[in-house]
Amino acid sequence: MNDSVDEQLKALQAALSSKPPFCSGVLEVLPENLVLYYGKDGNLGRIDFASASEDKLKHLTSVCDPATFGRNDRDVYDETYRKAGKLDAAYFAAKFDPQSSGLLDAIRGDLLEGDRERPIRAELYKLNVYGPGSFFKAHMDTPRGSDMFGSLVLVFPAAHEGGAIELRHEGAEWTFDSATALAASQKPSIGYVAFFSDVEHEVTPIRSGYRVTVTYNLYYAAESDAVLGGGDRPVARDPPANEAAFKAGLRALLEDEAYMPDGGVLGFGLRHQYPCDRQDPTKNDLKQFERRLKGSDAMLLRVCRALGLEASVQVVYKTYAGSALLDRVVDFEDRDDPEEDVVYWLKSTYNGMVLKSEYTDEEYEVSVSWVTPYARNDAMSLPFMTYGNEADVTWAYIHLCLVVKVPAVPRAVNV
Ligand SMILES: O=C(O)CCC(=O)C(=O)O
Ligand SMILES: [Fe+2]
């Protein structure tokens, strides 16, 4: 590979990973939006976070249940992993509304990288109270539906120290210290952080005071049938800087006639994991994920389609005999004969193709030039999430990739 192609590929990788997979901030609100009502078993309360006394915060804490989390396929209570109180959505009502306050619009503009026409909705999930010494260690949020893409955490301005949210993804780490951000705000305000649910996050220990949060699950709204990636989007939009850079870079690469003159296949491991219905995996036709891609994964498909390239979401399975590329999700429970060679089974039942390996000279059926690294799904084990915020046997996360055909020269690339 010559130097300039190498540099172009690096620029593509940089454009795809330049935006953090979360957004956060402090939102000024009307004073009445700092009011929360709660109650359980006849034990009722109203708390105004503009002036919440310690007694009021202790009362709220006393009404909460101990918070559990999902470890493998079980909900467990373990104070070495999660120490906090929680109330389910039936037991509290907050005045603040993410939709009418404009917060959802801000999240769409930031987290969804300018995909402004995409309707999203926030579903109330839980109230959490973290008193001194409380925390929640690293986990991902359990998907609760195929259209769920993210999580939103609101932090009320009760005075506290500690309790920052740390987020980690693909080797990078970010922190949002809502306590400090809220303490600096003179006006009534709420802290917020929204992230893609497959991004690992944790709440660091609270050193003093009370950290009260309300969490929401974020979904692509059902009424949206807008097809991502088409060049026929109804409303013009200004692409964010990383999208413009990615598009220019990919076009330049394809216009270079010395690059893949006979054509070939480009592969991009997607940055995010996606909810997959584990109970009935065969209904997971990979095409449906096109509409649900998150952030820069959506941008990648949008740009490929805009350039007129043939691109499809695919999945790589790791087997003991190498990797197989497939255009659909596999139901391993359909495999009647465990003695049968799994690669042969994937090939004969699912049109799987053996991927060329960088490490061995084994025979292969497809050779992909990977621009970003791909993760393999393990064909041999069920994909339980080790640490989630809830145990769920229906939904699992799956790693996907985008496979893009590069035509032979002379090739026409849309502008
Ligand atoms: O309360 C928070 O700050 C985050 C809670 C959380 O991560 C969860 O409920 O999954
Ligand atoms: Fe979480």
mmCIF file of C-alpha atoms in Angstrom, residues 15-212:
data_model
loop_
_atom_site.group_PDB
_atom_site.id
_atom_site.type_symbol
_atom_site.label_atom_id
_atom_site.label_comp_id
_atom_site.label_asym_id
_atom_site.label_seq_id
_atom_site.Cartn_x
_atom_site.Cartn_y
_atom_site.Cartn_z
ATOM 1 C CA ALA A 15 -13.424 11.103 10.603
ATOM 2 C CA LEU A 16 -15.418 8.078 11.771
ATOM 3 C CA SER A 17 -14.203 8.248 15.356
ATOM 4 C CA SER A 18 -13.841 12.001 15.839
ATOM 5 C CA LYS A 19 -17.164 12.525 17.621
ATOM 6 C CA PRO A 20 -17.533 11.219 21.151
ATOM 7 C CA PRO A 21 -20.430 8.756 21.570
ATOM 8 C CA PHE A 22 -22.213 10.969 24.105
ATOM 9 C CA CYS A 23 -23.299 14.539 24.747
ATOM 10 C CA SER A 24 -23.699 16.309 28.066
ATOM 11 C CA GLY A 25 -24.343 19.692 29.595
ATOM 12 C CA VAL A 26 -26.353 21.799 31.950
ATOM 13 C CA LEU A 27 -29.764 23.014 30.877
ATOM 14 C CA GLU A 28 -31.436 26.074 32.369
ATOM 15 C CA VAL A 29 -35.028 25.275 33.325
ATOM 16 C CA LEU A 30 -38.073 26.999 34.824
ATOM 17 C CA PRO A 31 -38.080 26.710 38.647
ATOM 18 C CA GLU A 32 -41.145 24.432 38.630
ATOM 19 C CA ASN A 33 -39.199 21.899 36.577
ATOM 20 C CA LEU A 34 -37.081 21.141 39.627
ATOM 21 C CA VAL A 35 -40.070 19.580 41.413
ATOM 22 C CA LEU A 36 -40.456 15.838 41.839
ATOM 23 C CA TYR A 37 -43.406 13.913 43.326
ATOM 24 C CA TYR A 38 -42.902 10.396 44.577
ATOM 25 C CA GLY A 39 -44.624 7.790 46.677
ATOM 26 C CA LYS A 40 -44.803 4.124 47.515
ATOM 27 C CA ASP A 41 -46.964 2.141 49.941
ATOM 28 C CA GLY A 42 -48.667 5.282 51.249
ATOM 29 C CA ASN A 43 -45.346 6.987 51.843
ATOM 30 C CA LEU A 44 -45.631 10.122 49.688
ATOM 31 C CA GLY A 45 -43.459 13.137 49.129
ATOM 32 C CA ARG A 46 -42.769 16.236 47.076
ATOM 33 C CA ILE A 47 -39.280 17.610 46.737
ATOM 34 C CA ASP A 48 -38.112 20.861 45.168
ATOM 35 C CA PHE A 49 -34.462 20.532 44.211
ATOM 36 C CA ALA A 50 -34.014 24.305 44.277
ATOM 37 C CA SER A 51 -34.097 24.096 48.076
ATOM 38 C CA ALA A 52 -34.005 20.414 49.070
ATOM 39 C CA SER A 53 -33.143 19.947 52.740
ATOM 40 C CA GLU A 54 -31.182 16.937 53.929
ATOM 41 C CA ASP A 55 -34.319 15.643 55.687
ATOM 42 C CA LYS A 56 -36.267 15.749 52.428
ATOM 43 C CA LEU A 57 -33.478 13.927 50.595
ATOM 44 C CA LYS A 58 -33.329 11.318 53.343
ATOM 45 C CA HIS A 59 -37.076 10.793 53.056
ATOM 46 C CA LEU A 60 -36.785 10.290 49.306
ATOM 47 C CA THR A 61 -33.958 7.811 49.953
ATOM 48 C CA SER A 62 -36.096 5.915 52.488
ATOM 49 C CA VAL A 63 -38.871 5.371 49.924
ATOM 50 C CA CYS A 64 -36.445 3.890 47.363
ATOM 51 C CA ASP A 65 -35.707 0.199 46.827
ATOM 52 C CA PRO A 66 -32.121 -1.058 46.627
ATOM 53 C CA ALA A 67 -31.013 -0.896 42.975
ATOM 54 C CA THR A 68 -30.207 -4.187 41.264
ATOM 55 C CA PHE A 69 -28.396 -4.723 37.950
ATOM 56 C CA GLY A 70 -28.085 -7.465 35.344
ATOM 57 C CA ARG A 71 -25.166 -9.849 35.615
ATOM 58 C CA ASN A 72 -25.221 -12.338 32.742
ATOM 59 C CA ASP A 73 -28.860 -13.433 32.576
ATOM 60 C CA ARG A 74 -29.817 -12.530 36.181
ATOM 61 C CA ASP A 75 -30.876 -9.424 38.109
ATOM 62 C CA VAL A 76 -28.700 -9.264 41.193
ATOM 63 C CA TYR A 77 -28.349 -7.038 44.223
ATOM 64 C CA ASP A 78 -24.676 -6.604 44.999
ATOM 65 C CA GLU A 79 -23.459 -3.532 46.843
ATOM 66 C CA THR A 80 -19.900 -4.043 45.662
ATOM 67 C CA TYR A 81 -21.122 -3.337 42.122
ATOM 68 C CA ARG A 82 -24.056 -0.990 42.472
ATOM 69 C CA LYS A 83 -24.929 0.869 45.632
ATOM 70 C CA ALA A 84 -27.892 3.191 45.158
ATOM 71 C CA GLY A 85 -31.607 3.481 45.744
ATOM 72 C CA LYS A 86 -34.107 3.368 42.900
ATOM 73 C CA LEU A 87 -37.767 3.901 42.165
ATOM 74 C CA ASP A 88 -39.480 2.408 39.139
ATOM 75 C CA ALA A 89 -41.368 4.776 36.858
ATOM 76 C CA ALA A 90 -44.729 3.961 38.483
ATOM 77 C CA TYR A 91 -43.631 5.559 41.748
ATOM 78 C CA PHE A 92 -42.547 9.060 40.780
ATOM 79 C CA ALA A 93 -43.396 11.961 38.464
ATOM 80 C CA ALA A 94 -41.038 14.756 37.505
ATOM 81 C CA LYS A 95 -42.281 18.056 36.117
ATOM 82 C CA PHE A 96 -39.401 18.280 33.660
ATOM 83 C CA ASP A 97 -40.178 16.990 30.173
ATOM 84 C CA PRO A 98 -37.257 16.236 27.819
ATOM 85 C CA GLN A 99 -39.427 16.765 24.738
ATOM 86 C CA SER A 100 -41.050 20.132 25.450
ATOM 87 C CA SER A 101 -37.895 21.531 27.050
ATOM 88 C CA GLY A 102 -36.058 21.095 23.738
ATOM 89 C CA LEU A 103 -33.569 18.663 25.292
ATOM 90 C CA LEU A 104 -34.449 15.879 22.835
ATOM 91 C CA ASP A 105 -33.832 18.235 19.916
ATOM 92 C CA ALA A 106 -30.435 19.109 21.356
ATOM 93 C CA ILE A 107 -29.593 15.415 21.755
ATOM 94 C CA ARG A 108 -30.671 14.642 18.208
ATOM 95 C CA GLY A 109 -28.483 17.452 16.863
ATOM 96 C CA ASP A 110 -25.450 16.374 18.858
ATOM 97 C CA LEU A 111 -25.526 12.619 19.470
ATOM 98 C CA LEU A 112 -27.186 11.783 16.153
ATOM 99 C CA GLU A 113 -24.698 13.983 14.323
ATOM 100 C CA GLY A 114 -27.114 16.444 12.825
ATOM 101 C CA ASP A 115 -29.739 13.953 11.732
ATOM 102 C CA ARG A 116 -32.335 16.574 12.510
ATOM 103 C CA GLU A 117 -35.270 15.010 10.740
ATOM 104 C CA ARG A 118 -35.087 11.797 12.697
ATOM 105 C CA PRO A 119 -37.911 11.619 15.278
ATOM 106 C CA ILE A 120 -36.798 10.225 18.598
ATOM 107 C CA ARG A 121 -38.609 9.639 21.864
ATOM 108 C CA ALA A 122 -37.591 9.286 25.494
ATOM 109 C CA GLU A 123 -39.229 6.636 27.664
ATOM 110 C CA LEU A 124 -39.079 7.246 31.398
ATOM 111 C CA TYR A 125 -37.083 4.459 33.049
ATOM 112 C CA LYS A 126 -36.044 5.004 36.693
ATOM 113 C CA LEU A 127 -35.242 7.395 39.492
ATOM 114 C CA ASN A 128 -31.909 6.758 41.225
ATOM 115 C CA VAL A 129 -30.725 8.219 44.513
ATOM 116 C CA TYR A 130 -27.045 8.083 45.388
ATOM 117 C CA GLY A 131 -26.267 9.081 48.967
ATOM 118 C CA PRO A 132 -22.735 9.344 50.359
ATOM 119 C CA GLY A 133 -20.685 6.273 49.356
ATOM 120 C CA SER A 134 -23.069 5.219 46.564
ATOM 121 C CA PHE A 135 -21.846 4.345 43.061
ATOM 122 C CA PHE A 136 -22.568 2.198 40.004
ATOM 123 C CA LYS A 137 -19.632 0.373 38.435
ATOM 124 C CA ALA A 138 -18.930 -0.049 34.708
ATOM 125 C CA HIS A 139 -21.766 -1.497 32.639
ATOM 126 C CA MET A 140 -23.665 -1.053 29.397
ATOM 127 C CA ASP A 141 -27.370 -0.391 29.320
ATOM 128 C CA THR A 142 -29.469 -3.397 28.448
ATOM 129 C CA PRO A 143 -31.360 -2.888 25.180
ATOM 130 C CA ARG A 144 -35.110 -2.959 25.627
ATOM 131 C CA GLY A 145 -36.195 -3.012 22.031
ATOM 132 C CA SER A 146 -34.792 -3.023 18.537
ATOM 133 C CA ASP A 147 -35.297 0.734 18.163
ATOM 134 C CA MET A 148 -33.573 1.687 21.397
ATOM 135 C CA PHE A 149 -30.335 3.494 20.665
ATOM 136 C CA GLY A 150 -29.425 5.410 23.776
ATOM 137 C CA SER A 151 -29.847 6.368 27.392
ATOM 138 C CA LEU A 152 -30.466 9.750 28.948
ATOM 139 C CA VAL A 153 -29.559 10.612 32.534
ATOM 140 C CA LEU A 154 -30.880 13.813 34.153
ATOM 141 C CA VAL A 155 -29.145 15.010 37.305
ATOM 142 C CA PHE A 156 -31.116 17.248 39.696
ATOM 143 C CA PRO A 157 -29.249 20.117 41.355
ATOM 144 C CA ALA A 158 -29.206 18.746 44.923
ATOM 145 C CA ALA A 159 -25.766 19.664 46.298
ATOM 146 C CA HIS A 160 -23.263 16.816 46.168
ATOM 147 C CA GLU A 161 -19.648 16.014 45.441
ATOM 148 C CA GLY A 162 -18.381 13.088 43.392
ATOM 149 C CA GLY A 163 -20.773 10.988 41.337
ATOM 150 C CA ALA A 164 -19.245 11.860 37.973
ATOM 151 C CA ILE A 165 -20.233 9.715 34.998
ATOM 152 C CA GLU A 166 -17.251 8.140 33.262
ATOM 153 C CA LEU A 167 -17.813 6.855 29.726
ATOM 154 C CA ARG A 168 -15.528 4.534 27.779
ATOM 155 C CA HIS A 169 -15.629 3.441 24.159
ATOM 156 C CA GLU A 170 -13.038 1.957 21.810
ATOM 157 C CA GLY A 171 -10.163 2.735 24.155
ATOM 158 C CA ALA A 172 -11.147 6.387 24.779
ATOM 159 C CA GLU A 173 -12.543 7.759 28.034
ATOM 160 C CA TRP A 174 -14.588 10.848 28.956
ATOM 161 C CA THR A 175 -15.956 12.220 32.232
ATOM 162 C CA PHE A 176 -19.002 14.368 32.922
ATOM 163 C CA ASP A 177 -18.900 15.809 36.418
ATOM 164 C CA SER A 178 -22.452 17.088 36.755
ATOM 165 C CA ALA A 179 -21.957 18.095 40.409
ATOM 166 C CA THR A 180 -19.304 20.659 39.514
ATOM 167 C CA ALA A 181 -21.175 21.835 36.419
ATOM 168 C CA LEU A 182 -24.414 22.341 38.395
ATOM 169 C CA ALA A 183 -22.661 24.051 41.306
ATOM 170 C CA ALA A 184 -21.312 26.634 38.858
ATOM 171 C CA SER A 185 -24.752 27.481 37.510
ATOM 172 C CA GLN A 186 -26.511 30.488 39.108
ATOM 173 C CA LYS A 187 -29.927 29.769 37.547
ATOM 174 C CA PRO A 188 -32.272 26.770 38.081
ATOM 175 C CA SER A 189 -30.648 24.018 36.003
ATOM 176 C CA ILE A 190 -30.583 20.296 35.353
ATOM 177 C CA GLY A 191 -27.488 18.344 34.300
ATOM 178 C CA TYR A 192 -27.863 15.828 31.474
ATOM 179 C CA VAL A 193 -25.817 13.204 29.710
ATOM 180 C CA ALA A 194 -27.042 11.154 26.749
ATOM 181 C CA PHE A 195 -25.024 8.294 25.281
ATOM 182 C CA PHE A 196 -25.434 5.310 23.022
ATOM 183 C CA SER A 197 -26.486 2.465 25.308
ATOM 184 C CA ASP A 198 -23.656 0.157 24.267
ATOM 185 C CA VAL A 199 -21.108 2.690 25.564
ATOM 186 C CA GLU A 200 -19.616 1.537 28.855
ATOM 187 C CA HIS A 201 -20.325 3.939 31.713
ATOM 188 C CA GLU A 202 -20.025 4.134 35.468
ATOM 189 C CA VAL A 203 -20.996 6.471 38.289
ATOM 190 C CA THR A 204 -18.039 7.243 40.571
ATOM 191 C CA PRO A 205 -18.612 7.240 44.365
ATOM 192 C CA ILE A 206 -20.548 10.125 45.885
ATOM 193 C CA ARG A 207 -18.319 11.813 48.462
ATOM 194 C CA SER A 208 -20.975 14.009 50.072
ATOM 195 C CA GLY A 209 -24.574 15.056 49.567
ATOM 196 C CA TYR A 210 -27.165 13.366 47.361
ATOM 197 C CA ARG A 211 -27.091 12.749 43.653
ATOM 198 C CA VAL A 212 -30.622 12.240 42.329
#
